[in-house]
Tab-separated table of C-alpha atoms and ligand atoms in Angstrom:
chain	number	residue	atom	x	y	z
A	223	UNK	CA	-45.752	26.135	-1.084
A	224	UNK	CA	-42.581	24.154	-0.031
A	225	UNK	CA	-44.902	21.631	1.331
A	226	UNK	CA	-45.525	20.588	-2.738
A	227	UNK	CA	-41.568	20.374	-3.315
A	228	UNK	CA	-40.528	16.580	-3.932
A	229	UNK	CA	-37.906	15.237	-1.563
A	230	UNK	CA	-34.186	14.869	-2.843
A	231	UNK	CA	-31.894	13.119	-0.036
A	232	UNK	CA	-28.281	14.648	-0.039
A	233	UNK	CA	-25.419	13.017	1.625
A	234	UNK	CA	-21.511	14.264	1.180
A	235	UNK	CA	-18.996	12.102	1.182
A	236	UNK	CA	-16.315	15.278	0.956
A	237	UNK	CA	-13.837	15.749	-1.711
A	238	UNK	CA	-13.120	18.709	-3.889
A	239	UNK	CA	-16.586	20.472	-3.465
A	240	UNK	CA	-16.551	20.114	0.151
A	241	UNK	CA	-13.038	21.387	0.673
A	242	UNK	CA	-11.557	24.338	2.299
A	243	UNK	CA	-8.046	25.509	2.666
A	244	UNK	CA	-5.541	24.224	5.799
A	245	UNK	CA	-2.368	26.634	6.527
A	246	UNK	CA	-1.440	23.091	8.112
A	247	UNK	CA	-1.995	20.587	5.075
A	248	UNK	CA	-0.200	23.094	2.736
A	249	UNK	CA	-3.659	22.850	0.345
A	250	UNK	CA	-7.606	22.177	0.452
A	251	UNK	CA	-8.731	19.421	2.667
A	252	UNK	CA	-12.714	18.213	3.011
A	253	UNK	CA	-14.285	20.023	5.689
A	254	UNK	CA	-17.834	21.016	5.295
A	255	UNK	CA	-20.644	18.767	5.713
A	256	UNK	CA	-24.140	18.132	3.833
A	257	UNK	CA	-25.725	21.114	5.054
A	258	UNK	CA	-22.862	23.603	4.604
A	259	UNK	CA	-22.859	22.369	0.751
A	260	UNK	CA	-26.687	22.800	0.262
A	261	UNK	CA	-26.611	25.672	2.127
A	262	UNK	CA	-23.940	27.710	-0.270
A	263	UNK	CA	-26.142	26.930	-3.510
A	264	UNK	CA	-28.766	29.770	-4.480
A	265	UNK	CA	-31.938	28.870	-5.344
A	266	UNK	CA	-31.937	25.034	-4.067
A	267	UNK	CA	-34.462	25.295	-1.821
A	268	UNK	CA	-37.053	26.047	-4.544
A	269	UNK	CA	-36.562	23.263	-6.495
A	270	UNK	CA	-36.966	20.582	-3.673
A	271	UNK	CA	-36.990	20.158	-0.273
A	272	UNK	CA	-33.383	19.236	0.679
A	273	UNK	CA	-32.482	16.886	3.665
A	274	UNK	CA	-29.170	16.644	4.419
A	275	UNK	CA	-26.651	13.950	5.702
A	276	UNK	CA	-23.063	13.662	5.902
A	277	UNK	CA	-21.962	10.116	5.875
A	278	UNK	CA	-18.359	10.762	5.403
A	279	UNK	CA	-15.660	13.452	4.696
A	280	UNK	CA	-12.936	11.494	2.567
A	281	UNK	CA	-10.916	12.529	-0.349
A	282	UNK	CA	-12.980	9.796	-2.721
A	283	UNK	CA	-9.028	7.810	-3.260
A	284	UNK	CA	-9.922	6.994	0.541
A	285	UNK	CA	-13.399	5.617	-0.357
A	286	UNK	CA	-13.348	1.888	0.621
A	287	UNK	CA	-16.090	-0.372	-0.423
A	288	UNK	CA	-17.773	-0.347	3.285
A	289	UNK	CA	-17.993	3.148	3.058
A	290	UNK	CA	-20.135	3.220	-0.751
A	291	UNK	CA	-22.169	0.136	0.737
A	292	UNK	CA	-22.873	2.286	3.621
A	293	UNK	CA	-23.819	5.275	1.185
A	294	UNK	CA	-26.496	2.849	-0.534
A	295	UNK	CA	-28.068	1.572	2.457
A	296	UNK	CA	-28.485	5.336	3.020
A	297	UNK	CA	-29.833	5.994	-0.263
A	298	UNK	CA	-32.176	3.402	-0.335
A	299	UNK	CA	-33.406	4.196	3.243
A	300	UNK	CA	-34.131	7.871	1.732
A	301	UNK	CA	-36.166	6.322	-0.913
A	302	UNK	CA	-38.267	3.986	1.280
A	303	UNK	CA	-38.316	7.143	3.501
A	304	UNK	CA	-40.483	9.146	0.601
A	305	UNK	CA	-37.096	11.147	-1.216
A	306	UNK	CA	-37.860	11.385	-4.883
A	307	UNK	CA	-34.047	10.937	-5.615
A	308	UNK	CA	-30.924	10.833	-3.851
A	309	UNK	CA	-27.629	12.897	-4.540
A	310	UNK	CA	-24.233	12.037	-2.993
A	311	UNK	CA	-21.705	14.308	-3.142
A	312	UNK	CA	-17.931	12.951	-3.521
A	313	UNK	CA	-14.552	13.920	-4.790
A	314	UNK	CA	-14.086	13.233	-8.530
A	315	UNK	CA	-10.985	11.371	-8.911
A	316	UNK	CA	-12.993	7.863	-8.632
A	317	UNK	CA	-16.614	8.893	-9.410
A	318	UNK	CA	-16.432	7.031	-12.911
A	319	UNK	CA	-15.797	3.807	-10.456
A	320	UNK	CA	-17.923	4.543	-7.240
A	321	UNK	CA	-20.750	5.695	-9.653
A	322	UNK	CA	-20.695	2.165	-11.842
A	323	UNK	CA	-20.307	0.336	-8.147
A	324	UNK	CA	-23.421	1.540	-7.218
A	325	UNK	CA	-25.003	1.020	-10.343
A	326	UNK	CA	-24.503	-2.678	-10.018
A	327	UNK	CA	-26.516	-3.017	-6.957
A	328	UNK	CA	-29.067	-0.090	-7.039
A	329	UNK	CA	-32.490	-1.482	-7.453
A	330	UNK	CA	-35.053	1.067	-7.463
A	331	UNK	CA	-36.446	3.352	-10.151
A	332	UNK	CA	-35.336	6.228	-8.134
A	333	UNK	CA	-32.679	8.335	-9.546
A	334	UNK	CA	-29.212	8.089	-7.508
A	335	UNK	CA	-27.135	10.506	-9.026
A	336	UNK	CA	-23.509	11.512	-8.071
A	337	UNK	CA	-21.669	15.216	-8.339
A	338	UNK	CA	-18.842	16.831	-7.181
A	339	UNK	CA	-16.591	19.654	-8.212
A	340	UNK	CA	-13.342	20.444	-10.201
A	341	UNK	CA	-13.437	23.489	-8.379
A	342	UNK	CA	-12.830	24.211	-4.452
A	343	UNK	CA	-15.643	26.412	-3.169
A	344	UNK	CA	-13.452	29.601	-2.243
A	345	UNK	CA	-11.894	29.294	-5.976
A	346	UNK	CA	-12.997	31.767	-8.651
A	347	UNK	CA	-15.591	30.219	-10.735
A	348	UNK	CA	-16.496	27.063	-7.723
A	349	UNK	CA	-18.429	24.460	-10.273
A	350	UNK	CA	-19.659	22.703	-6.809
A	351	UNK	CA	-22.899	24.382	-5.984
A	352	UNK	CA	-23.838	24.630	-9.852
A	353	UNK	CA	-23.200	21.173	-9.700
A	354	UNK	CA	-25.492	20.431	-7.328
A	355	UNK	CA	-28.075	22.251	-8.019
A	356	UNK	CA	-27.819	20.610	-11.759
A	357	UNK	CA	-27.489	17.190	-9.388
A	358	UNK	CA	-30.865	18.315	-7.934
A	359	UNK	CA	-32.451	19.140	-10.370
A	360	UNK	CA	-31.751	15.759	-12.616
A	361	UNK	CA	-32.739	14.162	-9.667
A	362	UNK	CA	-36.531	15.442	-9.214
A	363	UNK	CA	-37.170	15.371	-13.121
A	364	UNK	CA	-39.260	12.218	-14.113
A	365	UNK	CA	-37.034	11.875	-17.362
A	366	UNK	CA	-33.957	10.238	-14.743
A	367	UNK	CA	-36.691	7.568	-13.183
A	368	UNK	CA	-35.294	4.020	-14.136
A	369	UNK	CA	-32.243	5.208	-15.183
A	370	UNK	CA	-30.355	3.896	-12.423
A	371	UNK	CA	-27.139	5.730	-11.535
A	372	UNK	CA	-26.043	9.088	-13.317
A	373	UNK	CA	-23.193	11.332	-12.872
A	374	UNK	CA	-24.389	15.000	-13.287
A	375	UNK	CA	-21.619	17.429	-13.819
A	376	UNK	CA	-21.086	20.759	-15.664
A	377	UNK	CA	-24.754	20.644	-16.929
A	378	UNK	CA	-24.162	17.128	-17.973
A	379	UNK	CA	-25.670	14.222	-16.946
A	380	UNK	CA	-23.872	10.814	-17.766
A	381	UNK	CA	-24.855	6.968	-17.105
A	382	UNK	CA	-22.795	4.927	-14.722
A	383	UNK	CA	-21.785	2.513	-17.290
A	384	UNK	CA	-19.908	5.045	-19.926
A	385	UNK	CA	-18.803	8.150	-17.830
A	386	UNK	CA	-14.923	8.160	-17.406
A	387	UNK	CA	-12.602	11.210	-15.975
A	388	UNK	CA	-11.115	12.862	-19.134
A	389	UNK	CA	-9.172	15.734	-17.922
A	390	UNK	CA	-7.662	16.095	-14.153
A	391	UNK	CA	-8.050	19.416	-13.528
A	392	UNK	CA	-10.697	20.739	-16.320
A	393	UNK	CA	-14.060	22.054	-15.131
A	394	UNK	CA	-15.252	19.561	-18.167
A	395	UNK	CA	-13.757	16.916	-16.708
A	396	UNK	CA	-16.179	13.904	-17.632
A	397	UNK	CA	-16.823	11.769	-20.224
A	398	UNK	CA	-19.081	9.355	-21.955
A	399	UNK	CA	-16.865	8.095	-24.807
A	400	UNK	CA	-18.538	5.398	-26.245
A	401	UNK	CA	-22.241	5.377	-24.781
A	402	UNK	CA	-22.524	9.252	-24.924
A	403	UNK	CA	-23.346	11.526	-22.522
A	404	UNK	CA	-27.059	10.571	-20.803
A	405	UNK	CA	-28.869	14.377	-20.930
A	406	UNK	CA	-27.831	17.832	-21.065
A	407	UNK	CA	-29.187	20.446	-18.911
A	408	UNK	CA	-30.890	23.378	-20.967
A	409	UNK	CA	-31.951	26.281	-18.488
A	410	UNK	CA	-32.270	23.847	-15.801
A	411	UNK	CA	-34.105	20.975	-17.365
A	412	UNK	CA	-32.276	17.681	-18.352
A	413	UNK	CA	-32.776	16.460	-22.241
A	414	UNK	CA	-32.405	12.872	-22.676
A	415	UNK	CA	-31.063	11.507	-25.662
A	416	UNK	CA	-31.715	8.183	-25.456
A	417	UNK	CA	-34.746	5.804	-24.763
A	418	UNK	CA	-34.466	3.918	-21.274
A	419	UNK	CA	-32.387	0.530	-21.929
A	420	UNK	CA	-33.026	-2.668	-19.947
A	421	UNK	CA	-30.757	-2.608	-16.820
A	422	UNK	CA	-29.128	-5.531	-16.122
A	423	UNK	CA	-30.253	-7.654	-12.457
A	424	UNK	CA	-28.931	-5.363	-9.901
A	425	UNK	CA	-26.537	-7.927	-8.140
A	426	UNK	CA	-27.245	-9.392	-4.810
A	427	UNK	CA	-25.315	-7.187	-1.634
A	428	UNK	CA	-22.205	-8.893	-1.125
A	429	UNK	CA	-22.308	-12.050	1.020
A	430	UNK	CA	-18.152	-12.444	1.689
A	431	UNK	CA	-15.471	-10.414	2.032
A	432	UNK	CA	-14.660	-8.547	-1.228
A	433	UNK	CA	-12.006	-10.012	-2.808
A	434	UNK	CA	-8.544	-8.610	-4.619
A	435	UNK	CA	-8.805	-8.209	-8.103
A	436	UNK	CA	-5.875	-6.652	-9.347
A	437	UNK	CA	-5.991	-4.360	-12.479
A	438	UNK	CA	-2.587	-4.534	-14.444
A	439	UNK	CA	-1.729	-2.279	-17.578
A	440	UNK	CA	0.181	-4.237	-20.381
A	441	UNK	CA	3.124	-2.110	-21.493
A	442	UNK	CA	5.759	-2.002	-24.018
A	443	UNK	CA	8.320	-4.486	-23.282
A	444	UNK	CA	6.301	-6.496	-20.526
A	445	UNK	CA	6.022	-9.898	-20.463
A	446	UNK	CA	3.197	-10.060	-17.784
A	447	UNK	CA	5.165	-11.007	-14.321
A	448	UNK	CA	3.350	-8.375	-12.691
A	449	UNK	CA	0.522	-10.052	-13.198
A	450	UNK	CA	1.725	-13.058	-12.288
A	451	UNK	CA	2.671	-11.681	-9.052
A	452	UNK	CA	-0.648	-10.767	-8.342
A	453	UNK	CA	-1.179	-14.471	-6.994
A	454	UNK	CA	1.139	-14.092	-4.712
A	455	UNK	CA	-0.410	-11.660	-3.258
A	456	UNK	CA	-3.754	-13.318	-2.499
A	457	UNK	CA	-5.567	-11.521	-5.220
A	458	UNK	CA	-8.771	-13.128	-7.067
A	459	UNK	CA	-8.873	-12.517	-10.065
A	460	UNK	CA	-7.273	-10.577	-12.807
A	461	UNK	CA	-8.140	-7.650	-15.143
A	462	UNK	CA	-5.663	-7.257	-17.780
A	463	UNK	CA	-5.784	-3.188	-19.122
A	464	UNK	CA	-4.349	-5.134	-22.530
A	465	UNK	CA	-3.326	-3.117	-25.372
A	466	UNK	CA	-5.581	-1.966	-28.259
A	467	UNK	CA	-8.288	-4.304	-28.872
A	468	UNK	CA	-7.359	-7.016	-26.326
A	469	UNK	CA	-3.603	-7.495	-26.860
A	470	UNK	CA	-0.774	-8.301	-25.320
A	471	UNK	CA	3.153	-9.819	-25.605
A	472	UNK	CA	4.370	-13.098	-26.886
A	473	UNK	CA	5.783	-13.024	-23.532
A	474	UNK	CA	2.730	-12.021	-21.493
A	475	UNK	CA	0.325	-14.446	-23.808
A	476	UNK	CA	2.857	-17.520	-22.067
A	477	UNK	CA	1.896	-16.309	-18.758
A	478	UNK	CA	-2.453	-16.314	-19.645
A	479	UNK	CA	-3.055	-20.026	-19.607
A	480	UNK	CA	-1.372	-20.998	-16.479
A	481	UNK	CA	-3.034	-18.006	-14.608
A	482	UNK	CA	-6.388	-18.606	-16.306
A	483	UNK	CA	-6.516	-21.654	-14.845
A	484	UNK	CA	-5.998	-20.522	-11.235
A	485	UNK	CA	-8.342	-17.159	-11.252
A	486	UNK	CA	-11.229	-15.375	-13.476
A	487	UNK	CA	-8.397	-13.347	-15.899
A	488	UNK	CA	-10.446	-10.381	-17.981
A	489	UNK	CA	-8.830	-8.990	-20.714
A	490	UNK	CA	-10.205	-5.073	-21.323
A	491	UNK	CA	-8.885	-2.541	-23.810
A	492	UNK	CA	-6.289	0.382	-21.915
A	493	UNK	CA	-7.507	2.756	-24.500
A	494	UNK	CA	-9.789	5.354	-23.726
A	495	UNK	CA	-12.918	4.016	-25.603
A	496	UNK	CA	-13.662	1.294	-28.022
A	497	UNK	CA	-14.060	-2.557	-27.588
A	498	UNK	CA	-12.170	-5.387	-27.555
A	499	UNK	CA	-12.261	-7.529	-30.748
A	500	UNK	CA	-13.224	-11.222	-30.797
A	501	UNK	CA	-12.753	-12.607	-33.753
A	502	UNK	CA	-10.433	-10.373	-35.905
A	503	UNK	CA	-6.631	-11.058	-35.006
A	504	UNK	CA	-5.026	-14.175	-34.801
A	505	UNK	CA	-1.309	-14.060	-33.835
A	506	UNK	CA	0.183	-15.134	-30.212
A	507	UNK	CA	-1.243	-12.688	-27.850
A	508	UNK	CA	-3.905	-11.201	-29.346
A	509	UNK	CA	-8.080	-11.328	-28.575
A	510	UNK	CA	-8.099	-14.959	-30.282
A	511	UNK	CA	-5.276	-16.490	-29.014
A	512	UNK	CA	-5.832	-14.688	-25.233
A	513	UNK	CA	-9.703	-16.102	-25.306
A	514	UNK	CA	-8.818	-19.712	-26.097
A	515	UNK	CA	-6.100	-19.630	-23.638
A	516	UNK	CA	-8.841	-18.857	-20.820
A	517	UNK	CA	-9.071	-15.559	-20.895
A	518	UNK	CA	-12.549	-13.137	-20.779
A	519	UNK	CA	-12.743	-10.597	-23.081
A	520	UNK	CA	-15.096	-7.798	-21.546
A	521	UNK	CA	-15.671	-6.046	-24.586
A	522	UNK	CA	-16.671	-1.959	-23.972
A	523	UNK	CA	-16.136	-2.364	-20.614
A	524	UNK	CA	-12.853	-0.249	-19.027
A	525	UNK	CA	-10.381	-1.654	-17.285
A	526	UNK	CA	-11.600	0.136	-14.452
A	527	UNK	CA	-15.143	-0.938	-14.540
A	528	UNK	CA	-13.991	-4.413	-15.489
A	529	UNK	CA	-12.159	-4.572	-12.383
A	530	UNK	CA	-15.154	-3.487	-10.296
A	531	UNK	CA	-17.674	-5.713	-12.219
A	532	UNK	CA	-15.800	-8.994	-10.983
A	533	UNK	CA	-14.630	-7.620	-8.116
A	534	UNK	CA	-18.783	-7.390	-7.006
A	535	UNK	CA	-19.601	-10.465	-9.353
A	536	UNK	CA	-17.118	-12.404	-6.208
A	537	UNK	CA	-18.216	-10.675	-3.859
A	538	UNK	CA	-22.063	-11.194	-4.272
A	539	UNK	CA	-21.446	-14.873	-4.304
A	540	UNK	CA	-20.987	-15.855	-8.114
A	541	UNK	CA	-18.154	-18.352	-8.303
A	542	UNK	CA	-14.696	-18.066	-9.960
A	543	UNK	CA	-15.904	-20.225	-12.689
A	544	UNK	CA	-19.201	-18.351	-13.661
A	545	UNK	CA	-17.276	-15.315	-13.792
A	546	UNK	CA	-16.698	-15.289	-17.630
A	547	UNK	CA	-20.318	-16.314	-17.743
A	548	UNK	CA	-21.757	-13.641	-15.753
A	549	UNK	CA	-19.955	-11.330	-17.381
A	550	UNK	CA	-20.765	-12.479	-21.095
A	551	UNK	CA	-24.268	-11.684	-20.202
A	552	UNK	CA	-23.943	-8.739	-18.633
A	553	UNK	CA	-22.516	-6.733	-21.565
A	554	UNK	CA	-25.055	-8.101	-23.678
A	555	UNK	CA	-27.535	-6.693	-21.787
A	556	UNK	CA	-25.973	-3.209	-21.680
A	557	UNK	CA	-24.637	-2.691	-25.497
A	558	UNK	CA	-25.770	0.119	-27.292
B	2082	LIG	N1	-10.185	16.340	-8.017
B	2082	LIG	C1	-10.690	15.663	-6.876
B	2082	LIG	C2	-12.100	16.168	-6.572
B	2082	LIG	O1	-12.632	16.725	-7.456
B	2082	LIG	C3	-9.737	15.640	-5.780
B	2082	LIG	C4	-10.141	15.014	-4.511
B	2082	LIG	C5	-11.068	13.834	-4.504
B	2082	LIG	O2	-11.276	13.159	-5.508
B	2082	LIG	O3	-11.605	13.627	-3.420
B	2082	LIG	O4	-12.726	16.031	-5.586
């Protein structure tokens, strides 16, 4: 009977769901491994046969770039290897970046999707092995085939490219402002609510050292030194988390052209959804004024994704000065 199961691929990468108290740490600290995880979730086994792996045990703050390029290597090996889809299992606090990192360079059809838990596994009510199984479960459906990578959490499955952390501490934790959410889970079984879209080129693996791209947040009463600074410290590139829909200072807007003209500077919106304008305000330091200085305006992209986006735009070999380029294109290609 088993032997008709499809394949799903698990690998933990610790966090929440794979933490257990330490008298010594004072608090929960990742500790169990693939197997442990897959183990401690009833029912798993007759959905799909489950091969485990544990490629790291990090709180996911500690995740480093080598560590998620190691993770799709992995995943990809899994899927040449005859898994149906792959689940990683990772702490929550960056899986609205790690998830959209992925996303840019996963190139199969194959479902990737990424869970966790809100929820340590002795706590009452431990979301983690719901939240696999859920992750599971997306993952073997044919409805998440060319989807590329989802987040499935709380019954909820959400694409890469919208899915943001809402709440810290919530059990509904996630997200999907703009996009909306990708499926819900109904006894089970995802529902879709939306028609594939074209993914954009997965970008080529990264063929230099990734580069610094600072991420600053434009604040009352700044006039943009910090970012400034950010030259100084050998970063890349800029991402500007500007106020409402691309804005910054007087101030600040003095500071654009003279870094624009050293490194790629991306102007995103710190708000927790909506766009950036183009074409709508026109005094010193707004969208207008910010794009003619050199400034990119990224449009529905976060600050955080932003950040990532040129971050593996550099590192996969696109220059500085195809940057704004490269990015133009790429949100046309994923608008809703
Ligand atoms: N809330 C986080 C989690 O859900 C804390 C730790 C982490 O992100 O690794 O896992």
């Amino acid at each position: 009977m088993s032997n008709s199961l499809p394949v799903v691929a698990v690998a933990s990468l610790g966090g929440t769901i794979s933490m257990t108290p330490s008298d010594a740490a004072g608090g929960v600290v990742p500790t169990l491994d693939a197997t442990q995880l897959a183990r401690s979730v009833p029912g798993l086994s007759e959905v799909a046969t489950i091969k485990t792996t544990s490629l790291r045990q990090l709180p996911s703050a500690s995740l480093g770039y080598g560590d998620l390029m190691d993770a799709l290597t992995w995943a990809e090996q899994q899927v040449a290897d005859g898994a149906s889809g792959v689940v990683l299992t990772q702490g929550t606090d960056t899986l609205e970046e790690t998830a959209f990192l992925l996303d840019l360079f996963w190139k199969l059809p194959a479902p990737l999707i990424l869970t966790g838990a809100m929820r340590a596994p002795q706590a009452a009510g431990a979301d983690g092995p719901a939240n696999l199984l859920a992750a599971v479960r997306t993952a073997v459906h044919p409805d998440s085939i060319g989807r590329g990578v989802l987040v499935v959490m709380n019954d909820t499955a959400h694409y890469a490219r919208w899915v943001s952390k809402g709440d810290a501490l919530a059990v509904q934790a996630f997200v999907s402002l703009d996009g909306g959410v990708a499926a819900r889970l109904v006894e089970g079984c995802p529902t879709f609510f939306h028609a594939r879209q074209t993914r954009p080129q997965p970008l080529a693996r990264p063929v230099r050292a990734w580069p610094k791209v600072a991420m600053v947040t434009a604040v009352l009463g700044d006039d943009g030194e910090l970012a400034e600074m950010a030259l100084k410290g050998g970063y890349e590139a800029v991402v500007i988390a500007a106020q409402g829909a691309g804005h910054v200072s007087f101030g600040f807007a003095e500071r654009i052209g003279p870094l624009a003209a050293q490194v790629p500077v991306v102007i995103a919106s710190r708000a927790a959804g909506g766009s950036t304008a183009s074409r709508t305000y026109g005094y010193v330091g707004a969208e207008i004024d910010l794009a003619r200085r050199g400034a990119h305006l990224c449009g529905w992209l976060s600050p955080l994704k932003a950040r990532l986006l040129v971050t593996a735009l550099l590192a996969s070999g696109v220059a500085p000065g195809a940057v704004g380029d490269a990015l133009a294109n790429w949100s046309k290609l994923t608008r809703q």
